[in-house]
Tab-separated table of C-alpha atoms and ligand atoms in Angstrom:
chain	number	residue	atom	x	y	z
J	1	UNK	CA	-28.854	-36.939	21.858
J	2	UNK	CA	-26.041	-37.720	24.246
J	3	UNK	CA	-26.070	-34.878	27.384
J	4	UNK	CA	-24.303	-34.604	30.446
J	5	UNK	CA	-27.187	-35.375	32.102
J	6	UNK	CA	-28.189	-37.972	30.262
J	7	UNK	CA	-24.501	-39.910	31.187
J	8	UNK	CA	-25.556	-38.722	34.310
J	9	UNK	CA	-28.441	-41.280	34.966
J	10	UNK	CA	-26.109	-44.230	34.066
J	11	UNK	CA	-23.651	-44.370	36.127
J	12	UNK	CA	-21.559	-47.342	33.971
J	13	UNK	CA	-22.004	-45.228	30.768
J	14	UNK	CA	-18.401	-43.592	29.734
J	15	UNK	CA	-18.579	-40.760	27.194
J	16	UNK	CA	-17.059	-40.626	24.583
J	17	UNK	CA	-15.221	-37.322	23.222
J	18	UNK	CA	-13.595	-37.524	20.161
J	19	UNK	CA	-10.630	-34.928	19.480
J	20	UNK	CA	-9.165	-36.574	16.368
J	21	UNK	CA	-10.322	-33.431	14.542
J	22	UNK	CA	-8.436	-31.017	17.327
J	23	UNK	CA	-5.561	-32.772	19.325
J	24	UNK	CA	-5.007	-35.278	16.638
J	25	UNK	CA	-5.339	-32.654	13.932
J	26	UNK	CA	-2.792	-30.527	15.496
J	27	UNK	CA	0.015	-33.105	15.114
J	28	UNK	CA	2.513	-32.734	12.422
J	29	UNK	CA	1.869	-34.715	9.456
J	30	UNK	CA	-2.094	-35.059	10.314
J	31	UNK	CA	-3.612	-30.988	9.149
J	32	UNK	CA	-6.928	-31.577	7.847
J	33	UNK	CA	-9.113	-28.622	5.273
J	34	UNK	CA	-12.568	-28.498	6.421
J	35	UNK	CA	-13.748	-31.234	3.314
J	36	UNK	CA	-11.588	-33.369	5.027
J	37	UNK	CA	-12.828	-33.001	8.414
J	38	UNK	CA	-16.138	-33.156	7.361
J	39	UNK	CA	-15.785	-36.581	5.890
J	40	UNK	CA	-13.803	-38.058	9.375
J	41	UNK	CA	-17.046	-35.691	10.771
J	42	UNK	CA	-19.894	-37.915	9.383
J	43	UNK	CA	-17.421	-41.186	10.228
J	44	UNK	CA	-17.225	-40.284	13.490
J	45	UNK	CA	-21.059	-39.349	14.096
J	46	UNK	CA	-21.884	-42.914	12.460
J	47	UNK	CA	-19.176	-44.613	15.053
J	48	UNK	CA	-21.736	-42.846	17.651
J	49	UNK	CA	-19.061	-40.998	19.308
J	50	UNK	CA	-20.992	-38.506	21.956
J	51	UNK	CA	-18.695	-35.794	21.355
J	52	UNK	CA	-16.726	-34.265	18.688
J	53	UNK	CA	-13.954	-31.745	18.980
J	54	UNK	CA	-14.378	-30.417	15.441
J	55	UNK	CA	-11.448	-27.667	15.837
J	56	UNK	CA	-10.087	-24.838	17.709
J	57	UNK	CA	-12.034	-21.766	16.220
J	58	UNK	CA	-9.789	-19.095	17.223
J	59	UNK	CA	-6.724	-20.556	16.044
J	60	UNK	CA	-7.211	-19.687	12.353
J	61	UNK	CA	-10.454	-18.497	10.088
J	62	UNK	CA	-10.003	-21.980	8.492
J	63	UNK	CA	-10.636	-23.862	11.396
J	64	UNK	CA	-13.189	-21.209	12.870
J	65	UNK	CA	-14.869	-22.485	9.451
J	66	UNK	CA	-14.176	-25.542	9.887
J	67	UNK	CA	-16.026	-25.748	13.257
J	68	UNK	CA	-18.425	-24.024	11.687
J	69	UNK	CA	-19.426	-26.693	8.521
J	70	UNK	CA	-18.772	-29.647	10.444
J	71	UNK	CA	-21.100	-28.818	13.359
J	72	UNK	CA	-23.712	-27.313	11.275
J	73	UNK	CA	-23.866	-30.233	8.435
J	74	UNK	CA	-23.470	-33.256	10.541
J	75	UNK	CA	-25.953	-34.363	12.979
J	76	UNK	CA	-25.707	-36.446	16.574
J	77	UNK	CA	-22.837	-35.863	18.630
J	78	UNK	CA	-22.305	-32.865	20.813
J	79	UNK	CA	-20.110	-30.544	18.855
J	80	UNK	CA	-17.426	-28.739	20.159
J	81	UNK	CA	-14.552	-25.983	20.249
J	82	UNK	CA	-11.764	-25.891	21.733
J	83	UNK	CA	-11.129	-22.189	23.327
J	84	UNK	CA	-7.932	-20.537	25.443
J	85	UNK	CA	-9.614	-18.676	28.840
J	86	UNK	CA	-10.591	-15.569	26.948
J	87	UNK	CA	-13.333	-13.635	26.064
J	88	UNK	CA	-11.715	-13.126	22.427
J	89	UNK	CA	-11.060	-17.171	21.718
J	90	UNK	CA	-14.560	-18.106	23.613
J	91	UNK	CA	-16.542	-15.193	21.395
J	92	UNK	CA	-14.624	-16.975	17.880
J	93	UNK	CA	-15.520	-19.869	19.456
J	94	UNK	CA	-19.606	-19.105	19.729
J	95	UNK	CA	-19.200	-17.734	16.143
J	96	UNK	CA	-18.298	-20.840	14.903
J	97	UNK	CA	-20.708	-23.483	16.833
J	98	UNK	CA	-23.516	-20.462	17.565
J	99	UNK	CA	-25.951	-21.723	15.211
J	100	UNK	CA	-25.900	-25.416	16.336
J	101	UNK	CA	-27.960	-26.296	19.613
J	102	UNK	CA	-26.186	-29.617	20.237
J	103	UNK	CA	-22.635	-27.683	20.867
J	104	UNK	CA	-20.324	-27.618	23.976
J	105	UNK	CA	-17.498	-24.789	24.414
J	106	UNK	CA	-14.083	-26.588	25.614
J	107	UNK	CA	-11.859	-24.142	27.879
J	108	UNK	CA	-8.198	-24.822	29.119
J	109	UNK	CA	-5.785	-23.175	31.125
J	110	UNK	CA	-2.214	-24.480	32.297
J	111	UNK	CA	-2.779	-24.943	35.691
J	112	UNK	CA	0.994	-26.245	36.805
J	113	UNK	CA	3.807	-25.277	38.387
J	114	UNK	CA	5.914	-24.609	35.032
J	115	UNK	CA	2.858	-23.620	33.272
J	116	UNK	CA	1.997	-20.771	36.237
J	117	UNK	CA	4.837	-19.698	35.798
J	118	UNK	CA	6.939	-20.229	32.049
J	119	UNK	CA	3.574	-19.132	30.076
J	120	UNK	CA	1.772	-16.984	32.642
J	121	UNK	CA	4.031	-15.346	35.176
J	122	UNK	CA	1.243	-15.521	37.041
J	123	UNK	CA	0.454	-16.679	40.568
J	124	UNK	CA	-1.683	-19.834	41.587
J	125	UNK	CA	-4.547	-17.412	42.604
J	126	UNK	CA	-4.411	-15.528	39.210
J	127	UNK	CA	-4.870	-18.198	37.352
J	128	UNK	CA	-7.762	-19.338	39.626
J	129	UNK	CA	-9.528	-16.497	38.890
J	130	UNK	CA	-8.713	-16.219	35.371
J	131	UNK	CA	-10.539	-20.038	35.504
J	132	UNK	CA	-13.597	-18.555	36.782
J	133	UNK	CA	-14.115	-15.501	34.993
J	134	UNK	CA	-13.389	-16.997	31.947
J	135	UNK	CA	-16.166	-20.286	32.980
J	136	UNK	CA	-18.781	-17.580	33.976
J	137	UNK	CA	-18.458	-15.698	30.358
J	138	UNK	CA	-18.878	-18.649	28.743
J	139	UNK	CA	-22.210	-19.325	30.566
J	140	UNK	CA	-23.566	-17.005	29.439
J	141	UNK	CA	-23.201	-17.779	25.781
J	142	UNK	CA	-23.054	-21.734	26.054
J	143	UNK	CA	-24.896	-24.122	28.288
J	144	UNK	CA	-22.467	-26.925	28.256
J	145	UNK	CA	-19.181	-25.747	29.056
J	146	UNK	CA	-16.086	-28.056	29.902
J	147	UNK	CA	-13.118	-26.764	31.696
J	148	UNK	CA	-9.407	-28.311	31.055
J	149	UNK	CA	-6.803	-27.739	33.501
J	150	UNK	CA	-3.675	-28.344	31.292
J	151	UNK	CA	-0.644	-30.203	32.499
J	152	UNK	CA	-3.383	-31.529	35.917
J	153	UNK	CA	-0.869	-34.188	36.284
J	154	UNK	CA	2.307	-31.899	37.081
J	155	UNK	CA	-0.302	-29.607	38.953
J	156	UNK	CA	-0.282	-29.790	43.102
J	157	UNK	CA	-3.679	-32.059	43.368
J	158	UNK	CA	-4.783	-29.951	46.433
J	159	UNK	CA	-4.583	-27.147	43.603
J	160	UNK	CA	-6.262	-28.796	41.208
J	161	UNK	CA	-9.292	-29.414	43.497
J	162	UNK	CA	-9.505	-25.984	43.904
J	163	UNK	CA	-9.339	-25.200	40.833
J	164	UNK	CA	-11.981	-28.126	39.578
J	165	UNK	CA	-14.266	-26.851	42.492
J	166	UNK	CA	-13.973	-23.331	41.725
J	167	UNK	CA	-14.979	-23.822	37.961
J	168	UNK	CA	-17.922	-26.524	38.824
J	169	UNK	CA	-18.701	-23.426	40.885
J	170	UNK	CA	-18.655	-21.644	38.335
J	171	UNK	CA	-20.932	-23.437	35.932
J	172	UNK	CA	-18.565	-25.971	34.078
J	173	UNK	CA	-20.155	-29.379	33.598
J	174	UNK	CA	-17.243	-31.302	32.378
J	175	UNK	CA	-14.052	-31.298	34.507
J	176	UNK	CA	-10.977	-32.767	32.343
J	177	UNK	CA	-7.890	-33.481	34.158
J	178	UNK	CA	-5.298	-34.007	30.907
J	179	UNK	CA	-2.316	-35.623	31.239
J	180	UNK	CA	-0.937	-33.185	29.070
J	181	UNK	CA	2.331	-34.348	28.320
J	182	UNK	CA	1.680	-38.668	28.497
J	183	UNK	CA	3.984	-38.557	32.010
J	184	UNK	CA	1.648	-40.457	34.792
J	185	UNK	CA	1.676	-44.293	35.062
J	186	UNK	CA	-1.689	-46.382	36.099
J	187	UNK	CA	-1.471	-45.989	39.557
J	188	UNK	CA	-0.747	-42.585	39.901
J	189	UNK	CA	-3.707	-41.558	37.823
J	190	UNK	CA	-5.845	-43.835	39.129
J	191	UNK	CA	-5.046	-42.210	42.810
J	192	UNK	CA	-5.345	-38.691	41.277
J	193	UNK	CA	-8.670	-39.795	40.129
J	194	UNK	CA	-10.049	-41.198	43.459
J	195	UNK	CA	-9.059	-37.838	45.068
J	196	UNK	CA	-11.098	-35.980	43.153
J	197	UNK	CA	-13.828	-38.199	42.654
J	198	UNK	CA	-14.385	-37.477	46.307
J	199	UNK	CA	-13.257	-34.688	46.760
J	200	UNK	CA	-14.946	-32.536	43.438
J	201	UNK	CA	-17.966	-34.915	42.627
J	202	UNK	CA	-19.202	-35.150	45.802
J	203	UNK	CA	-19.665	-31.927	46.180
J	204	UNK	CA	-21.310	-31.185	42.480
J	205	UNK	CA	-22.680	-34.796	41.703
J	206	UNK	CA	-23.872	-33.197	38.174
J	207	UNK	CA	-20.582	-32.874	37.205
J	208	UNK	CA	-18.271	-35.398	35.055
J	209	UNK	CA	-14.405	-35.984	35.595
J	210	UNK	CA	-12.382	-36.545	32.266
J	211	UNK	CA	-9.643	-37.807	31.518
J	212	UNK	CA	-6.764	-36.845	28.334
J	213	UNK	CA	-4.104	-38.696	28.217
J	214	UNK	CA	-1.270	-38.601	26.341
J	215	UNK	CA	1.459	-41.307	24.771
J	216	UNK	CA	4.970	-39.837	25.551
J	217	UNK	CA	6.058	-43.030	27.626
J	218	UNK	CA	2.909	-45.203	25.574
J	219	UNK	CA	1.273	-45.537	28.663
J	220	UNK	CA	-1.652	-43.227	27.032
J	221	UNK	CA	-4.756	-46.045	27.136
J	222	UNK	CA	-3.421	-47.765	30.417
J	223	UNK	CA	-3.631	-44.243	32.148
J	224	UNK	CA	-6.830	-43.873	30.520
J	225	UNK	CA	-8.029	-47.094	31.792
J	226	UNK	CA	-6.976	-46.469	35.069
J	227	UNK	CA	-8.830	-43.253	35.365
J	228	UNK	CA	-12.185	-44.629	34.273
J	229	UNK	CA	-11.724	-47.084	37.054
J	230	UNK	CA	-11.295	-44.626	39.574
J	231	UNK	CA	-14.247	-42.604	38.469
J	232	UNK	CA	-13.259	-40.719	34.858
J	233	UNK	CA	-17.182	-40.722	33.100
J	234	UNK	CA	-15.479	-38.922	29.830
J	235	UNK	CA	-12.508	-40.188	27.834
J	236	UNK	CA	-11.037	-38.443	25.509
J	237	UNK	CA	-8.921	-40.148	22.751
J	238	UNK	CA	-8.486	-39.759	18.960
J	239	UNK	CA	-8.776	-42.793	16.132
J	240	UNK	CA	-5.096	-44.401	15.395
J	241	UNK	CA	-4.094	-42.665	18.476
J	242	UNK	CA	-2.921	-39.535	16.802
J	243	UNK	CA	-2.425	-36.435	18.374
J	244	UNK	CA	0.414	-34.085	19.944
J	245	UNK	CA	3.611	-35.239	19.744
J	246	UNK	CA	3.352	-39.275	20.586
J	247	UNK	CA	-0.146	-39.023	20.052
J	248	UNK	CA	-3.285	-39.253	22.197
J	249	UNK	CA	-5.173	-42.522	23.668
J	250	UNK	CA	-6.147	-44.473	20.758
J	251	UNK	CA	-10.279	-44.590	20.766
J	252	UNK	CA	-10.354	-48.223	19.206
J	253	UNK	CA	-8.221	-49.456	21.953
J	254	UNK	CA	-10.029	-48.072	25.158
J	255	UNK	CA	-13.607	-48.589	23.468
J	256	UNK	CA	-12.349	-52.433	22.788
J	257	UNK	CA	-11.003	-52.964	25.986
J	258	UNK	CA	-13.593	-52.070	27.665
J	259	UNK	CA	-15.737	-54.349	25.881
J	260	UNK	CA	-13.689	-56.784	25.805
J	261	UNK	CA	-12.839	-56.482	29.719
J	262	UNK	CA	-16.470	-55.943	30.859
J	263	UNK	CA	-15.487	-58.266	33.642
J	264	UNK	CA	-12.865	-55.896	34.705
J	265	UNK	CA	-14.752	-52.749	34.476
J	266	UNK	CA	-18.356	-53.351	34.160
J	267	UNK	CA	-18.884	-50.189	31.853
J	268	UNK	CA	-19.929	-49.486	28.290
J	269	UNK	CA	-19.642	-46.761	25.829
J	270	UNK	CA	-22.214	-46.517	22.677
J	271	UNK	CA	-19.720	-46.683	20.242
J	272	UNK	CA	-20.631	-48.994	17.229
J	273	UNK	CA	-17.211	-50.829	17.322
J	274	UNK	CA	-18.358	-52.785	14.214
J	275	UNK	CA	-17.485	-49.809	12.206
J	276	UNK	CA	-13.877	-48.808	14.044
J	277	UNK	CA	-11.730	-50.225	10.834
J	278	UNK	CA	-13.338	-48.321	8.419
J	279	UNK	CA	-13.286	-45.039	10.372
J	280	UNK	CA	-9.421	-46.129	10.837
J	281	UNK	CA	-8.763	-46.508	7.368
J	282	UNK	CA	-10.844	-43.336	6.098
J	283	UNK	CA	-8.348	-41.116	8.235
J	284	UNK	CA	-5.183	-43.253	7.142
J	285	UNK	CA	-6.590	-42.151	3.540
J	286	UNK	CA	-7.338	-39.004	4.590
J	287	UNK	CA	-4.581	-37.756	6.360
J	288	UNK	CA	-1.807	-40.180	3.824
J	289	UNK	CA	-0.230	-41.570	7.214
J	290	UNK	CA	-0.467	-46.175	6.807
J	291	UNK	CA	-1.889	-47.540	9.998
J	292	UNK	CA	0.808	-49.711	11.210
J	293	UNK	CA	0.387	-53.869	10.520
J	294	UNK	CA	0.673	-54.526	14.300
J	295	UNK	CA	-1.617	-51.510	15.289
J	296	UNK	CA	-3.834	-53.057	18.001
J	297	UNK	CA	-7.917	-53.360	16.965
J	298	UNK	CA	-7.211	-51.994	13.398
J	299	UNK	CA	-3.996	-53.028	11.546
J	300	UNK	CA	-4.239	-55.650	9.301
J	301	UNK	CA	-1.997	-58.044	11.746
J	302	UNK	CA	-5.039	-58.031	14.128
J	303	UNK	CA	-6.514	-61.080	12.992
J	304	UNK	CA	-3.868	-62.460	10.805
J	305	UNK	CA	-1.624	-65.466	11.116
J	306	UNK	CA	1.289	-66.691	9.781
J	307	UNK	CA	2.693	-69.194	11.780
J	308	UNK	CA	1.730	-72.855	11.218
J	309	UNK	CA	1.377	-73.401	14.853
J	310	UNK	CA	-1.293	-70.547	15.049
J	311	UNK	CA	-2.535	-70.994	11.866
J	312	UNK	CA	-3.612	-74.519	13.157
J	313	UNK	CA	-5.298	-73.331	16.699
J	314	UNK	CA	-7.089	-71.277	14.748
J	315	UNK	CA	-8.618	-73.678	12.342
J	316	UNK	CA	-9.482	-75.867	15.907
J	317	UNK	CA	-10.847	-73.035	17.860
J	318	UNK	CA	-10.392	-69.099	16.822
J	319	UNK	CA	-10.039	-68.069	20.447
J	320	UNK	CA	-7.271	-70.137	20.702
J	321	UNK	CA	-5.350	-67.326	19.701
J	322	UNK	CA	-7.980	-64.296	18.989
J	323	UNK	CA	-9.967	-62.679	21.999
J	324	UNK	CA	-12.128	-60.675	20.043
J	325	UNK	CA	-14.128	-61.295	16.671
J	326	UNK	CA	-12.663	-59.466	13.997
J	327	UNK	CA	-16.403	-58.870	12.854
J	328	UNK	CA	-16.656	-56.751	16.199
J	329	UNK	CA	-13.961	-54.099	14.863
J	330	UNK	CA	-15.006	-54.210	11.390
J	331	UNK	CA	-13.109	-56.926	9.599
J	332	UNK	CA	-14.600	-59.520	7.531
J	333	UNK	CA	-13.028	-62.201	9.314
J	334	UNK	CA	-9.267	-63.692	10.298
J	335	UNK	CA	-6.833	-63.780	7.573
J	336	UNK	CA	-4.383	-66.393	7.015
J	337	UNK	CA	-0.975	-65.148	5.846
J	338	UNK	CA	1.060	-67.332	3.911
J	339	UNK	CA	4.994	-67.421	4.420
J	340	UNK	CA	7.756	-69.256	6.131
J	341	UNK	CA	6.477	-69.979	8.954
J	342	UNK	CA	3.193	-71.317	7.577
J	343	UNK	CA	2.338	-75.205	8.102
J	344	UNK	CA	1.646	-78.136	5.161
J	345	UNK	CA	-1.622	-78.073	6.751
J	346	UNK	CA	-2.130	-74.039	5.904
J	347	UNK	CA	-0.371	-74.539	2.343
J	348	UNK	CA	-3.308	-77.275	1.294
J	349	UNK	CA	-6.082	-75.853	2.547
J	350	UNK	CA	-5.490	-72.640	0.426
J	351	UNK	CA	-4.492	-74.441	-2.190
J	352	UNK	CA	-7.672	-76.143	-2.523
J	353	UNK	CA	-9.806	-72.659	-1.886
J	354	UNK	CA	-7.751	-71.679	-5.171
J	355	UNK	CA	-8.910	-75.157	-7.083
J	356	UNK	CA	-5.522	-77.554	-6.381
J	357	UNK	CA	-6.298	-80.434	-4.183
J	358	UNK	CA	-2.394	-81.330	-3.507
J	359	UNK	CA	-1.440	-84.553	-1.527
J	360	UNK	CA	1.157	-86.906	-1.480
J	361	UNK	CA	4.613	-86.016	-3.424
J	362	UNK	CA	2.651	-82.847	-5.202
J	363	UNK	CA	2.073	-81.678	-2.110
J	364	UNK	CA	5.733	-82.116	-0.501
J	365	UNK	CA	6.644	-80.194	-3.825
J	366	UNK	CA	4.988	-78.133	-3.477
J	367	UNK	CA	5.307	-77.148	0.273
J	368	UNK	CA	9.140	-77.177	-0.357
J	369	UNK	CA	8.661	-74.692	-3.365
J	370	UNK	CA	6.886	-72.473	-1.503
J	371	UNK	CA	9.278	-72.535	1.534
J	372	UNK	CA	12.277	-71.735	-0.662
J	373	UNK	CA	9.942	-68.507	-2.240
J	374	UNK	CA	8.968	-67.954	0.938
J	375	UNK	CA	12.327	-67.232	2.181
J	376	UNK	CA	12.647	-65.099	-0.828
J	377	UNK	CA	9.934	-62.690	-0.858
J	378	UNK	CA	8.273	-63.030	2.815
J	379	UNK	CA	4.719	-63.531	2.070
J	380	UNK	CA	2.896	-65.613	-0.247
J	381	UNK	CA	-0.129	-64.411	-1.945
J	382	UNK	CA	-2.868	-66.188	-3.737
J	383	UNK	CA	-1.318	-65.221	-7.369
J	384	UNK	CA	2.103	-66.946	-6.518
J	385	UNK	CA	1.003	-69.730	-4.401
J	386	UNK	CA	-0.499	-70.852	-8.098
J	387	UNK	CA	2.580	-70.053	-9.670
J	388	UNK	CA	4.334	-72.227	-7.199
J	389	UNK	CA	1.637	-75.093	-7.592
J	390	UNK	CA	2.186	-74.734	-11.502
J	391	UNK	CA	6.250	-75.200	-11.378
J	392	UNK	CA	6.183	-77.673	-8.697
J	393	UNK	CA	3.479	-79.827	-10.322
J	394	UNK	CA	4.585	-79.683	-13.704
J	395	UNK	CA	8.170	-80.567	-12.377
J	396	UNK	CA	6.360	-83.773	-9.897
J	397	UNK	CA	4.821	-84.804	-13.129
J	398	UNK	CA	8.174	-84.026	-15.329
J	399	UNK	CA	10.054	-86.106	-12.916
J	400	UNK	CA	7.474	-88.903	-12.980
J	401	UNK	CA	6.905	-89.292	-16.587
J	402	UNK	CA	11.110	-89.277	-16.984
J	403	UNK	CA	11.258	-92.413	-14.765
X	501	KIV	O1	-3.218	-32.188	26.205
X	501	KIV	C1	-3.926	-31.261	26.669
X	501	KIV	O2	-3.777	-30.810	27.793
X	501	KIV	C2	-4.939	-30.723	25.777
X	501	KIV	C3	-5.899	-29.756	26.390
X	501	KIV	C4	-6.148	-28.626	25.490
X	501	KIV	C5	-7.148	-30.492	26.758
X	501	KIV	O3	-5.031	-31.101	24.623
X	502	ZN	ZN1	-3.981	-33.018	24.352
């Protein structure tokens, strides 16, 4: 069972925490009933995520259900609920994930300037102590408690640290730092990160720093990157990268580029990245939204290629133009797309996978035929490349047997 304590003892282990079911949920266009969340539920537990954000229990009785079925019929992760900083969301919170021993409460409060102020009217100090009190009630109904301090980016960072010391203080375990609405860049995370690192987890070494970033300027999984290097333990990110507004740091990216990276970073999460396209495609059924062809990891342009000049460094050598194996992510290998800017070479060889072995003048027929449909209709699949081969072929032999 993953714990706190348990990332704890590997230092190069970075959590996972799913919110697909919460942040990304939230997002217009992606509502999900509780059958529905309970299917992406069991996806997510086989991915080996090591926790999921099932809901928000006090935001309506369906999600309080919600929260409810999913944590009590799925088993592995941590579950959790998301919770304002009051003793009213945190109690419809423990309704929902009471029962379930593996479950974590998730508090957040707007910590920033414009939050302090638009949504509070309330002073730095108030909202300090409104941190604390409501950390220390939810001790003493949960033992794994994380604390969010909204908007942390647009926060003073002598502030924050307060405010992240004051809640480890307090008993939180888990101290995210969201980018709340996707404004940082790389480097200013990354410094943000190093501050507290030494500042916060210095002085309470049991704790973890998150990070939750968001894609308003689609710098979402470089900022999440960037955190992780400067100390983040936790990320936080949702499959396709939905969530609020832009969306949230896409999972299958950050899992797959760390992977992929290792030399860069020299961590590991124990996500089963073999089973990322499927878990993609079950919410892209789920929630009716396509997963766009160029998606990184998961759309179906990840491993496909058209043009001849590809098409033929991949024959040679796949990492001529692939850096991962699409078996890695889920797929069951590269794809070849046929259409304009395919090659002779590409034309043949599926040609003869469908039975034609072309050469010579059927082949030039046939290549030209299927550059004129080509232009036509875009791509080529297996049912009219025959068609083509049929035409052209009867025509080559038409031709011949006229002279
Ligand atoms: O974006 C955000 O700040 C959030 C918090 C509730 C963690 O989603
Ligand atoms: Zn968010």
């Amino acid at each position: 069972m993953p714990s706190v304590d348990g990332v704890a003892r590997d230092p190069n282990r970075v959590l996972v925490f799913d919110t697909t079911l919460r942040d990304g949920e939230q997002a217009p266009g992606f509502s999900m009933g509780v059958a529905q969340k309970l299917e992406m539920a069991r996806a997510l537990a086989a991915l080996n995520v090591d926790v999921i954000e099932a809901g928000f229990a006090a935001a309506s009785p369906g999600d309080e259900e919600a929260v409810r079925v999913v944590s009590g019929e799925v088993e592995g992760p941590i579950f959790c609920s998301l919770s304002r900083a009051t003793e009213s969301d945190i109690m419809a919170a423990h309704r929902a994930l009471g029962h379930n021993r593996c479950r974590r409460l998730h508090i957040f409060l707007g910590t920033s300037p414009i939050h302090r102020r638009a949504k509070f009217n309330m002073s730095a100090d108030e909202v300090l102590a409104q941190a604390v009190a409501s950390v220390q009630f939810a001790r003493t109904l949960f033992e794994d408690v994380e604390f969010s301090a909204e908007d942390a980016i647009r926060t003073e960072p002598e502030y924050l640290g307060d405010v992240l010391e004051a809640v480890a203080e307090a008993g939180a375990q888990t101290l995210n730092v969201p980018d709340t609405v996707g404004y940082s860049t790389p480097e200013e995370i990354g410094g943000l990160f190093q501050y507290l690192n030494r500042r916060v987890i210095q002085r309470y070494p049991h704790t973890i720093l998150s990070t939750h970033c968001h894609d308003d300027l689609g710098m979402a999984v470089a900022n999440t990157l960037s955190a992780v290097k400067a100390g983040a333990r936790q990320v936080e990110v949702a499959i396709n990268g939905i969530g609020e507004r832009a969306g949230n740091c896409a999972l299958e990216e950050v899992v797959m580029a760390l992977r992929t990276r290792a030399d860069q970073f020299g961590l590991f999460t124990g996500v089963d990245s073999t089973k990322l396209v499927g878990v993609s495609r079950l919410l892209s059924q789920v929630t009716e939204t396509p997963v766009p062809r160029n998606k990184a990891i998961v759309g179906i342009n990840a491993f496909a290629h058209e043009a001849g000049i590809h098409q033929h460094g991949v024959l040679a050598d796949a990492r001529t133009y692939e850096i991962m194996l699409p078996q890695d992510v889920g797929f069951d290998g590269t794809s070849f797309v046929l259409g304009k800017h395919s090659g002779r070479h590409a034309v043949a060889k599926r040609a003869s996978v469908l039975g034609h072995e072309l050469s010579g003048n059927a082949l030039s027929a046939v290549f030209a035929g299927f550059k004129r449909r080509a232009d036509e209709i875009g791509e080529i699949d297996d049912a009219e490349l025959v068609a083509i081969i049929r035409s052209e072929t009867e025509e080559t032999r038409g031709i011949h047997a006229a002279v």
